[in-house]
CSV table of C-alpha atoms in Angstrom, one decimal:
chain,number,residue,atom,x,y,z
I,1,UNK,CA,173.6,37.1,80.9
I,2,UNK,CA,174.2,34.8,77.5
I,3,UNK,CA,177.2,33.0,78.0
I,4,UNK,CA,179.0,30.3,74.8
I,5,UNK,CA,180.1,27.9,74.3
I,6,UNK,CA,176.9,26.5,75.4
I,7,UNK,CA,177.1,22.9,77.3
I,8,UNK,CA,175.0,20.1,78.4
I,9,UNK,CA,175.1,18.6,81.6
I,10,UNK,CA,172.3,16.6,83.9
I,11,UNK,CA,169.8,18.6,86.0
I,12,UNK,CA,171.3,17.0,89.8
I,13,UNK,CA,172.3,13.1,91.0
I,14,UNK,CA,170.6,10.2,89.1
I,15,UNK,CA,167.3,10.1,90.0
I,16,UNK,CA,165.7,6.7,91.7
I,17,UNK,CA,162.7,4.7,89.8
I,18,UNK,CA,160.5,6.9,91.8
I,19,UNK,CA,161.8,9.8,90.6
I,20,UNK,CA,161.3,11.7,87.0
I,21,UNK,CA,164.6,11.1,85.3
I,22,UNK,CA,165.4,15.0,84.0
I,23,UNK,CA,166.7,15.2,81.3
I,24,UNK,CA,170.1,17.2,80.7
I,25,UNK,CA,169.5,21.3,80.1
I,26,UNK,CA,172.1,24.3,78.9
I,27,UNK,CA,174.7,24.8,81.5
I,28,UNK,CA,175.1,28.4,79.7
I,29,UNK,CA,172.7,30.4,77.4
I,30,UNK,CA,173.0,31.7,73.5
I,31,UNK,CA,172.4,34.8,72.2
I,32,UNK,CA,169.7,33.4,69.7
I,33,UNK,CA,167.6,31.8,73.2
I,34,UNK,CA,166.5,35.4,74.1
I,35,UNK,CA,163.6,36.5,71.5
I,36,UNK,CA,161.7,39.0,70.1
I,37,UNK,CA,157.8,37.7,70.0
I,38,UNK,CA,155.6,40.6,69.7
I,39,UNK,CA,157.5,43.2,70.5
I,40,UNK,CA,159.2,42.1,73.3
I,41,UNK,CA,162.2,40.3,74.0
I,42,UNK,CA,161.3,36.6,76.2
I,43,UNK,CA,164.0,33.9,77.1
I,44,UNK,CA,164.1,30.8,75.2
I,45,UNK,CA,165.1,28.4,79.1
I,46,UNK,CA,163.6,25.3,81.2
I,47,UNK,CA,162.6,25.1,84.0
I,48,UNK,CA,165.5,23.8,85.3
I,49,UNK,CA,167.8,26.5,83.5
I,50,UNK,CA,165.5,28.9,85.4
I,51,UNK,CA,166.5,26.8,89.1
I,52,UNK,CA,170.1,26.7,87.9
I,53,UNK,CA,170.1,30.8,87.8
I,54,UNK,CA,168.2,30.5,91.2
I,55,UNK,CA,170.8,28.4,92.3
I,56,UNK,CA,173.5,30.8,91.2
I,57,UNK,CA,172.6,34.0,92.1
I,58,UNK,CA,171.4,32.5,95.8
I,59,UNK,CA,174.7,30.8,96.5
I,60,UNK,CA,176.5,34.1,94.8
I,61,UNK,CA,174.0,36.6,96.7
I,62,UNK,CA,172.9,38.6,93.6
I,63,UNK,CA,170.3,40.3,93.2
I,64,UNK,CA,168.6,39.0,90.5
I,65,UNK,CA,164.6,39.6,88.6
I,66,UNK,CA,163.3,36.3,86.6
I,67,UNK,CA,160.2,37.9,84.6
I,68,UNK,CA,157.6,36.1,83.1
I,69,UNK,CA,155.5,36.6,79.5
I,70,UNK,CA,152.4,35.1,78.1
I,71,UNK,CA,149.4,37.3,76.3
I,72,UNK,CA,147.7,38.6,79.7
I,73,UNK,CA,150.9,40.3,79.8
I,74,UNK,CA,151.7,41.0,76.8
I,75,UNK,CA,147.9,42.8,76.3
I,76,UNK,CA,149.0,44.7,80.0
I,77,UNK,CA,152.5,46.6,78.6
I,78,UNK,CA,151.2,48.3,75.7
I,79,UNK,CA,148.7,49.4,78.8
I,80,UNK,CA,151.2,50.1,81.0
I,81,UNK,CA,153.9,52.1,80.4
I,82,UNK,CA,155.4,51.4,83.9
I,83,UNK,CA,155.2,47.3,83.5
I,84,UNK,CA,158.3,47.9,81.1
I,85,UNK,CA,160.8,48.8,84.0
I,86,UNK,CA,160.9,45.4,85.1
I,87,UNK,CA,161.1,43.3,81.7
I,88,UNK,CA,163.4,45.8,81.4
I,89,UNK,CA,165.2,45.6,84.9
I,90,UNK,CA,164.8,41.3,84.4
I,91,UNK,CA,167.7,38.8,83.8
I,92,UNK,CA,165.5,36.0,82.8
I,93,UNK,CA,162.3,36.2,81.4
I,94,UNK,CA,160.3,33.1,80.6
I,95,UNK,CA,157.3,32.1,77.9
I,96,UNK,CA,154.7,31.3,80.4
I,97,UNK,CA,152.1,30.5,76.5
I,98,UNK,CA,151.7,27.4,75.1
I,99,UNK,CA,150.4,29.5,72.4
I,100,UNK,CA,153.2,31.5,71.8
I,101,UNK,CA,155.2,28.9,71.8
I,102,UNK,CA,153.8,27.3,68.7
I,103,UNK,CA,153.7,30.4,67.6
I,104,UNK,CA,157.3,31.7,68.1
I,105,UNK,CA,157.6,28.0,65.8
I,106,UNK,CA,156.3,29.3,63.5
I,107,UNK,CA,157.8,31.6,62.3
I,108,UNK,CA,161.1,30.1,62.5
I,109,UNK,CA,162.1,30.8,66.7
I,110,UNK,CA,163.9,27.6,68.4
I,111,UNK,CA,161.1,27.3,70.9
I,112,UNK,CA,160.2,23.7,72.1
I,113,UNK,CA,157.2,22.5,74.8
I,114,UNK,CA,160.0,22.9,76.9
I,115,UNK,CA,160.5,26.0,77.5
I,116,UNK,CA,156.8,26.5,78.2
I,117,UNK,CA,158.2,28.0,82.0
I,118,UNK,CA,156.4,29.4,85.2
I,119,UNK,CA,155.9,29.1,88.6
I,120,UNK,CA,153.9,25.5,88.2
I,121,UNK,CA,156.0,24.1,86.2
I,122,UNK,CA,159.2,24.3,88.9
I,123,UNK,CA,157.2,24.2,92.0
I,124,UNK,CA,158.1,20.9,92.9
I,125,UNK,CA,161.4,21.2,91.7
I,126,UNK,CA,161.8,24.1,93.7
I,127,UNK,CA,160.9,23.1,97.4
I,128,UNK,CA,162.8,20.1,96.6
I,129,UNK,CA,165.8,22.6,96.2
I,130,UNK,CA,164.3,25.2,98.6
I,131,UNK,CA,164.5,21.9,101.1
I,132,UNK,CA,168.1,20.6,100.0
I,133,UNK,CA,169.8,24.0,100.9
I,134,UNK,CA,167.6,25.1,103.7
I,135,UNK,CA,166.7,28.4,102.0
I,136,UNK,CA,164.6,31.4,103.1
I,137,UNK,CA,161.5,31.4,101.4
I,138,UNK,CA,159.4,34.9,101.8
I,139,UNK,CA,156.1,35.6,99.2
I,140,UNK,CA,154.4,38.9,99.6
I,141,UNK,CA,151.0,38.7,98.1
I,142,UNK,CA,147.7,37.2,98.8
I,143,UNK,CA,144.7,37.7,100.2
I,144,UNK,CA,144.9,37.7,104.5
I,145,UNK,CA,145.8,34.0,105.9
I,146,UNK,CA,146.7,32.9,102.5
I,147,UNK,CA,150.6,33.0,102.1
I,148,UNK,CA,150.9,32.2,106.1
I,149,UNK,CA,148.3,29.2,105.3
I,150,UNK,CA,150.8,27.9,101.9
I,151,UNK,CA,153.4,28.9,104.4
I,152,UNK,CA,152.4,25.8,106.8
I,153,UNK,CA,151.7,22.9,104.2
I,154,UNK,CA,155.4,23.7,102.5
I,155,UNK,CA,157.1,23.7,105.7
I,156,UNK,CA,155.4,21.2,107.0
I,157,UNK,CA,156.5,18.4,103.5
I,158,UNK,CA,159.4,20.9,103.2
I,159,UNK,CA,160.9,21.1,107.3
I,160,UNK,CA,164.5,22.0,106.3
I,161,UNK,CA,163.8,25.3,104.2
I,162,UNK,CA,162.3,28.2,106.0
I,163,UNK,CA,158.7,29.6,104.9
I,164,UNK,CA,156.9,32.5,105.4
I,165,UNK,CA,154.2,34.8,103.6
I,166,UNK,CA,152.5,37.8,103.8
I,167,UNK,CA,149.5,39.7,103.1
I,168,UNK,CA,149.9,41.7,99.4
I,169,UNK,CA,147.0,43.2,101.1
I,170,UNK,CA,148.4,46.8,101.9
I,171,UNK,CA,149.1,50.2,101.1
I,172,UNK,CA,151.8,49.6,97.9
I,173,UNK,CA,151.7,53.0,97.3
I,174,UNK,CA,155.3,54.4,97.6
I,175,UNK,CA,156.0,56.2,101.1
I,176,UNK,CA,153.2,55.2,102.9
I,177,UNK,CA,153.5,53.0,105.8
I,178,UNK,CA,151.7,50.3,104.6
I,179,UNK,CA,154.6,49.5,101.6
I,180,UNK,CA,157.2,50.7,104.5
I,181,UNK,CA,155.9,48.4,107.0
I,182,UNK,CA,156.4,45.2,104.4
I,183,UNK,CA,159.8,46.6,102.6
I,184,UNK,CA,160.9,46.3,106.4
I,185,UNK,CA,158.8,43.0,107.2
I,186,UNK,CA,161.3,41.8,103.5
I,187,UNK,CA,164.3,42.7,105.6
I,188,UNK,CA,163.6,41.8,108.7
I,189,UNK,CA,162.9,37.9,107.0
I,190,UNK,CA,166.2,38.0,104.8
I,191,UNK,CA,164.9,35.4,102.7
I,192,UNK,CA,167.0,33.8,100.1
I,193,UNK,CA,164.6,33.6,97.5
I,194,UNK,CA,161.6,36.4,97.3
I,195,UNK,CA,158.3,35.5,95.5
I,196,UNK,CA,156.0,38.6,94.9
I,197,UNK,CA,152.1,37.6,93.8
I,198,UNK,CA,149.6,40.3,94.1
I,199,UNK,CA,148.6,39.3,89.9
I,200,UNK,CA,149.6,41.4,86.9
I,201,UNK,CA,150.1,43.8,86.8
I,202,UNK,CA,150.9,45.4,90.8
I,203,UNK,CA,153.8,43.1,91.3
I,204,UNK,CA,155.4,43.9,88.4
I,205,UNK,CA,155.3,47.4,89.8
I,206,UNK,CA,155.9,46.9,92.8
I,207,UNK,CA,159.1,45.3,92.1
I,208,UNK,CA,160.1,47.7,90.5
I,209,UNK,CA,159.3,50.2,92.4
I,210,UNK,CA,161.2,49.0,95.2
I,211,UNK,CA,163.7,47.0,94.1
I,212,UNK,CA,166.9,49.0,95.4
I,213,UNK,CA,164.6,48.7,99.0
I,214,UNK,CA,164.9,45.1,98.1
I,215,UNK,CA,167.5,42.2,99.2
I,216,UNK,CA,170.2,41.1,96.9
I,217,UNK,CA,168.3,37.6,96.1
I,218,UNK,CA,166.3,36.2,93.3
I,219,UNK,CA,162.8,38.0,92.8
I,220,UNK,CA,160.1,36.6,91.0
I,221,UNK,CA,156.2,37.7,90.6
I,222,UNK,CA,154.7,34.2,91.1
I,223,UNK,CA,151.0,35.4,90.6
I,224,UNK,CA,149.1,33.4,92.4
I,225,UNK,CA,150.9,30.7,93.2
I,226,UNK,CA,150.1,30.9,97.0
I,227,UNK,CA,146.9,30.6,96.0
I,228,UNK,CA,147.4,27.5,95.1
I,229,UNK,CA,149.8,26.2,97.3
I,230,UNK,CA,147.0,26.9,100.1
I,231,UNK,CA,144.6,25.3,98.1
I,232,UNK,CA,142.5,28.5,97.8
I,233,UNK,CA,142.5,28.3,93.7
I,234,UNK,CA,142.5,24.7,91.7
I,235,UNK,CA,146.4,23.7,89.7
I,236,UNK,CA,144.8,22.9,86.4
I,237,UNK,CA,146.8,19.9,85.1
I,238,UNK,CA,149.4,20.0,84.2
I,239,UNK,CA,149.1,17.7,80.6
I,240,UNK,CA,146.3,21.0,79.6
I,241,UNK,CA,149.1,23.1,80.1
I,242,UNK,CA,151.4,20.9,77.0
I,243,UNK,CA,148.6,21.0,75.5
I,244,UNK,CA,148.1,24.6,75.5
I,245,UNK,CA,144.4,24.7,77.3
I,246,UNK,CA,145.3,25.3,80.5
I,247,UNK,CA,143.1,28.9,80.1
I,248,UNK,CA,140.0,26.5,79.6
I,249,UNK,CA,139.8,25.1,83.0
I,250,UNK,CA,141.2,28.7,84.7
I,251,UNK,CA,138.1,30.2,82.5
I,252,UNK,CA,135.8,27.7,84.0
I,253,UNK,CA,136.8,28.0,87.1
I,254,UNK,CA,136.6,31.8,87.3
I,255,UNK,CA,135.2,33.4,84.3
I,256,UNK,CA,133.9,36.1,85.5
I,257,UNK,CA,137.4,37.3,86.1
I,258,UNK,CA,139.2,35.5,83.2
I,259,UNK,CA,136.8,36.5,80.2
I,260,UNK,CA,138.0,39.7,79.3
I,261,UNK,CA,141.6,38.1,79.8
I,262,UNK,CA,140.9,34.8,77.8
I,263,UNK,CA,138.9,35.8,75.2
I,264,UNK,CA,139.2,39.6,74.4
I,265,UNK,CA,142.6,40.5,75.3
I,266,UNK,CA,144.4,38.9,72.7
I,267,UNK,CA,142.1,40.1,69.5
I,268,UNK,CA,144.5,43.3,70.3
I,269,UNK,CA,147.5,41.8,70.1
I,270,UNK,CA,146.8,41.1,66.3
I,271,UNK,CA,148.7,43.8,65.3
I,272,UNK,CA,151.6,42.8,66.7
I,273,UNK,CA,152.0,39.2,66.3
I,274,UNK,CA,151.6,40.3,62.3
I,275,UNK,CA,154.2,42.8,62.7
I,276,UNK,CA,156.3,39.0,63.0
I,277,UNK,CA,154.4,37.3,60.7
I,278,UNK,CA,155.6,40.3,58.4
I,279,UNK,CA,159.4,40.2,59.9
I,280,UNK,CA,159.4,36.4,59.4
I,281,UNK,CA,158.9,36.7,55.8
I,282,UNK,CA,161.2,39.0,54.7
I,283,UNK,CA,163.9,36.9,57.2
I,284,UNK,CA,163.5,33.8,54.7
I,285,UNK,CA,163.2,35.5,51.5
């Protein structure tokens, strides 16, 4: 997964004045860009680098898993050991947390704000690419009707992409008729990219349980991505993400569901964080 030497190239053709200029990014990655944070491996990749990886795998018909870590997943992985199988199978593990980027820099890792990387950070670039390439994109997740509405809206904006949504409300137990029906629907659609949005840890467990039965395409757990696309959930302004306060927007929007996640769970990570600090101090000595 990691190659040297690394070089830098533009992410695409020169944009016009109406389009945001994308800075050059590394086309291959260095070993030191995979770091260990709170005991778990994470890749310092930018959104453009993730999409380059996805594009190469689509063109090569290669199955790849692009996972992500934030404070919530780092909490859950300690309480749901089976979840670790997804991260062991992942070729790329995005860093979906500005506070964790600041913590990584404090430890001496080469983390930068540009390394914050999740669906909302690369959604516009992804759909532009999917439209240009004519990709078939399937999303499994969300309440009945939500994924379908998101697919309708996305198809209207990106007509050359073929987008379909399947409800995430099914019996995901291995061997169940509901699970078999979803796997059959995935196979029948023959996607170029598969998004799975069932929330953590259900989406990670489902992918890991069914990985060999899924098509040889990029597979990405993306949480509530299509809830945002359907308008079922509001998207926090991206400047809040860059400042590391996006969690406040979400907490005020849904305090009952998210209070424990944002205000309680992080305290259980103090032990691993202190271990990281001790290791960093030891390296500096």
